[in-house]
Tab-separated table of C-alpha atoms in Angstrom:
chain	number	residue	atom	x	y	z
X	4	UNK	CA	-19.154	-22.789	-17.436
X	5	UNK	CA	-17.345	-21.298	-14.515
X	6	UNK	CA	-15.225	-23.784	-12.370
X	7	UNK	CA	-16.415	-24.424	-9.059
X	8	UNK	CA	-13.206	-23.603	-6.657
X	9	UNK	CA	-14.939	-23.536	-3.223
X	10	UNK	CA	-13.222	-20.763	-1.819
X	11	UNK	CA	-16.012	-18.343	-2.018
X	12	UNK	CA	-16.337	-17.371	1.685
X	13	UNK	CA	-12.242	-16.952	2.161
X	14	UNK	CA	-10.563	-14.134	3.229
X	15	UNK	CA	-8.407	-14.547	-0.251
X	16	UNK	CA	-11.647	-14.734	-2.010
X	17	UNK	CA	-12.998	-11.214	-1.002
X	18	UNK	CA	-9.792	-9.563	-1.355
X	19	UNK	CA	-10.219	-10.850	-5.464
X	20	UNK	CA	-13.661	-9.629	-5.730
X	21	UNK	CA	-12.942	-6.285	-4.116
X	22	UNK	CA	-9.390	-5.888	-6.233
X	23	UNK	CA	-11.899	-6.265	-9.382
X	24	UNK	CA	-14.668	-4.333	-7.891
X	25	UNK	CA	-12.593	-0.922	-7.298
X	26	UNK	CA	-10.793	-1.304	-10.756
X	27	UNK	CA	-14.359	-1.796	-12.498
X	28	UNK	CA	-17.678	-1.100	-11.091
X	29	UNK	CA	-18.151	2.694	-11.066
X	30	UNK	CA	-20.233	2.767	-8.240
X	31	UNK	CA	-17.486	1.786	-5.760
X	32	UNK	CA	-16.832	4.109	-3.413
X	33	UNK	CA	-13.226	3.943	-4.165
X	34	UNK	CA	-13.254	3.795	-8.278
X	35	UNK	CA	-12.205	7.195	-8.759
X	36	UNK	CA	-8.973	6.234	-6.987
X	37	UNK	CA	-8.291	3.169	-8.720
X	38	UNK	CA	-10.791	2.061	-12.210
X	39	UNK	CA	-10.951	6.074	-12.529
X	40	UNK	CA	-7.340	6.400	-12.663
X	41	UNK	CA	-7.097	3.645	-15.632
X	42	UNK	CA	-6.039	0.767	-13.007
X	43	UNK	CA	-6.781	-2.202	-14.050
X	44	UNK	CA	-6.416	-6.175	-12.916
X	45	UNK	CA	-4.919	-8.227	-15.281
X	46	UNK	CA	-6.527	-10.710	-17.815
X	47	UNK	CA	-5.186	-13.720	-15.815
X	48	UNK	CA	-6.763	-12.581	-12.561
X	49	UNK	CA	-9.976	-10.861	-14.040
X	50	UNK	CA	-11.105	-13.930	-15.586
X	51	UNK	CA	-10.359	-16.851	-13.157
X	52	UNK	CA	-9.762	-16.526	-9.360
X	53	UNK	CA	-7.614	-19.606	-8.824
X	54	UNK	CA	-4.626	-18.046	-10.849
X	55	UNK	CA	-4.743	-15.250	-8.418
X	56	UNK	CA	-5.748	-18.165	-5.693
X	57	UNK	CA	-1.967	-19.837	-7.035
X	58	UNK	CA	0.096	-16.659	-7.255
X	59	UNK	CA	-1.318	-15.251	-4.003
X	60	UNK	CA	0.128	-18.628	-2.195
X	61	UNK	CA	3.355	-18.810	-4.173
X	62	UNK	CA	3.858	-15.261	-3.160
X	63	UNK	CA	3.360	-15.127	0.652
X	64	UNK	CA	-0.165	-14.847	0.976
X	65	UNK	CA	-1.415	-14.871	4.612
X	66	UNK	CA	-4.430	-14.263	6.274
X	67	UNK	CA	-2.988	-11.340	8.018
X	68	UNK	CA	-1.184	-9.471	5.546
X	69	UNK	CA	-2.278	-7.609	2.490
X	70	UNK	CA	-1.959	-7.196	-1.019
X	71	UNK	CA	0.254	-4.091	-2.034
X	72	UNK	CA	0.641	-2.679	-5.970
X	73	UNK	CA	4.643	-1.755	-5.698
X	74	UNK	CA	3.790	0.816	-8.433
X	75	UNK	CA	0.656	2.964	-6.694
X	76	UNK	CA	0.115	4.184	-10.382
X	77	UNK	CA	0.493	0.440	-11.903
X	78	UNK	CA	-2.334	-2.258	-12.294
X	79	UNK	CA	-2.509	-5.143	-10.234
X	80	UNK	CA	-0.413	-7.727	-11.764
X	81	UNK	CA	1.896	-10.714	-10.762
X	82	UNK	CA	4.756	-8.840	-11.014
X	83	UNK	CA	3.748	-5.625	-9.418
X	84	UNK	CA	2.129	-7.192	-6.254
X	85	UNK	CA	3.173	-8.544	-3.469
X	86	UNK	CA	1.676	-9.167	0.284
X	87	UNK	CA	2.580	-6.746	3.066
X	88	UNK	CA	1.077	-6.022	6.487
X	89	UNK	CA	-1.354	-2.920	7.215
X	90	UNK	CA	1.336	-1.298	8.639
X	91	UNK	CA	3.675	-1.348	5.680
X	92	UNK	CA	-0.227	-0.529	3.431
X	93	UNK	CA	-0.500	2.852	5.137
X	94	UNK	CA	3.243	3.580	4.048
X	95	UNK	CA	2.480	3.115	0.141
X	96	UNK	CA	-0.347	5.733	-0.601
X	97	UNK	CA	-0.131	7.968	-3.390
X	98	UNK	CA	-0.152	10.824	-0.477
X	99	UNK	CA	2.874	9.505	1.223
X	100	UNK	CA	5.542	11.928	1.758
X	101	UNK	CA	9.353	10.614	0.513
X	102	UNK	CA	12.022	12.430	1.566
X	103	UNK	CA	15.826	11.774	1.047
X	104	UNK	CA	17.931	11.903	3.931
X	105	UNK	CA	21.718	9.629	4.500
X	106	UNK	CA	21.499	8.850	0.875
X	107	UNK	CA	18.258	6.659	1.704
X	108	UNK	CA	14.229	8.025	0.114
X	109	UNK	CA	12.021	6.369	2.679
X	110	UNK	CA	8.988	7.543	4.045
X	111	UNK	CA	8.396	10.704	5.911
X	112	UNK	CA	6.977	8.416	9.123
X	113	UNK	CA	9.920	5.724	8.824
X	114	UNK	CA	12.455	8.617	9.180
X	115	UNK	CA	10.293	9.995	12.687
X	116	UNK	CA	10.303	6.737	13.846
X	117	UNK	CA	14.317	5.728	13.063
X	118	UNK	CA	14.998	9.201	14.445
X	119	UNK	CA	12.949	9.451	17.350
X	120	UNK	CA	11.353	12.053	16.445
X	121	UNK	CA	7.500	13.068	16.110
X	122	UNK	CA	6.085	12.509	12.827
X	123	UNK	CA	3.920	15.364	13.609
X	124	UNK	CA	7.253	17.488	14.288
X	125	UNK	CA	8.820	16.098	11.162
X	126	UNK	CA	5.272	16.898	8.571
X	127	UNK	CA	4.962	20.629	10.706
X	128	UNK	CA	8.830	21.153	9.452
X	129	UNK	CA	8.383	20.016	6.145
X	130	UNK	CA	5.218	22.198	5.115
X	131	UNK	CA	7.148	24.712	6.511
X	132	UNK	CA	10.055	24.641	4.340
X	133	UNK	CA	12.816	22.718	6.491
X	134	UNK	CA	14.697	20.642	4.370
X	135	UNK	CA	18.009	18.669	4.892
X	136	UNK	CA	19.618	18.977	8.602
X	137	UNK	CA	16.961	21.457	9.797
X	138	UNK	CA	14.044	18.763	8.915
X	139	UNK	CA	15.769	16.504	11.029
X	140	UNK	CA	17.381	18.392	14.035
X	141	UNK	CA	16.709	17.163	17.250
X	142	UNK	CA	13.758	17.907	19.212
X	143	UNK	CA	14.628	20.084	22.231
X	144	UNK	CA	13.369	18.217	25.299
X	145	UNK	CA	11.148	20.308	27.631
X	146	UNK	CA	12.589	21.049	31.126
X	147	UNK	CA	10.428	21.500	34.407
């Protein structure tokens, strides 16, 4: 008998059902990206929703943030989740560019915006070739 929790029309809820959903229903739009991959959820979350209900508020869950696998390539497990906002999400893609730079590996987009620089600049340079100091030269402001 499953136990009654009452938390099926929460935010938290859906996020649980869609975590499982992508890792195992080949039909999801997004499988091939995660259940395709071999990413799984673990035992303790697949089978009961309040231990990820507990760990989700003893880790930071809020309604405005998101949970984030800190390995992209890992399965979604207490100790390789946490919560993060959209903004930090987009950052943590299996896609997103890393590049060295002070003695610091950060994202491509983190560096454009610490540096004032366009991202757009900064990805154009890189595909290019520019590495190091040329990546990250200054942008030559247009005069009139």
């Amino acid at each position: 008998m499953a136990l009654l929790h009452g938390q099926s029309g929460t935010r938290l809820h859906s996020i649980w059902r869609k975590m499982k959903h992508r890792c195992n229903n080949q039909n999801d739009n997004r499988y091939t990206s995660y259940g395709g991959r071999g990413i799984k959820v673990c035992s303790e979350w697949e089978t009961a929703f309040i231990h990820f209900h507990d760990w989700a508020y003893k880790n930071g869950y809020e309604d405005h943030l998101t949970i984030e696998r800190i390995d992209v390539n890992g399965d979604y497990t207490p100790s390789n989740c946490k919560w993060i906002t959209e903004k930090e999400q987009h950052r943590n893609k299996q896609n997103t560019l890393y590049v060295l730079h002070d003695g610091k590996k950060r994202p491509l987009i983190e560096w454009a915006e610490t540096l004032d620089i366009p991202y757009k600049t900064l990805t154009s340079r890189w595909y290019r070739g520019s590495r190091g100091a040329d990546l990250f030269k200054p942008t030559r402001k247009r005069t009139s």
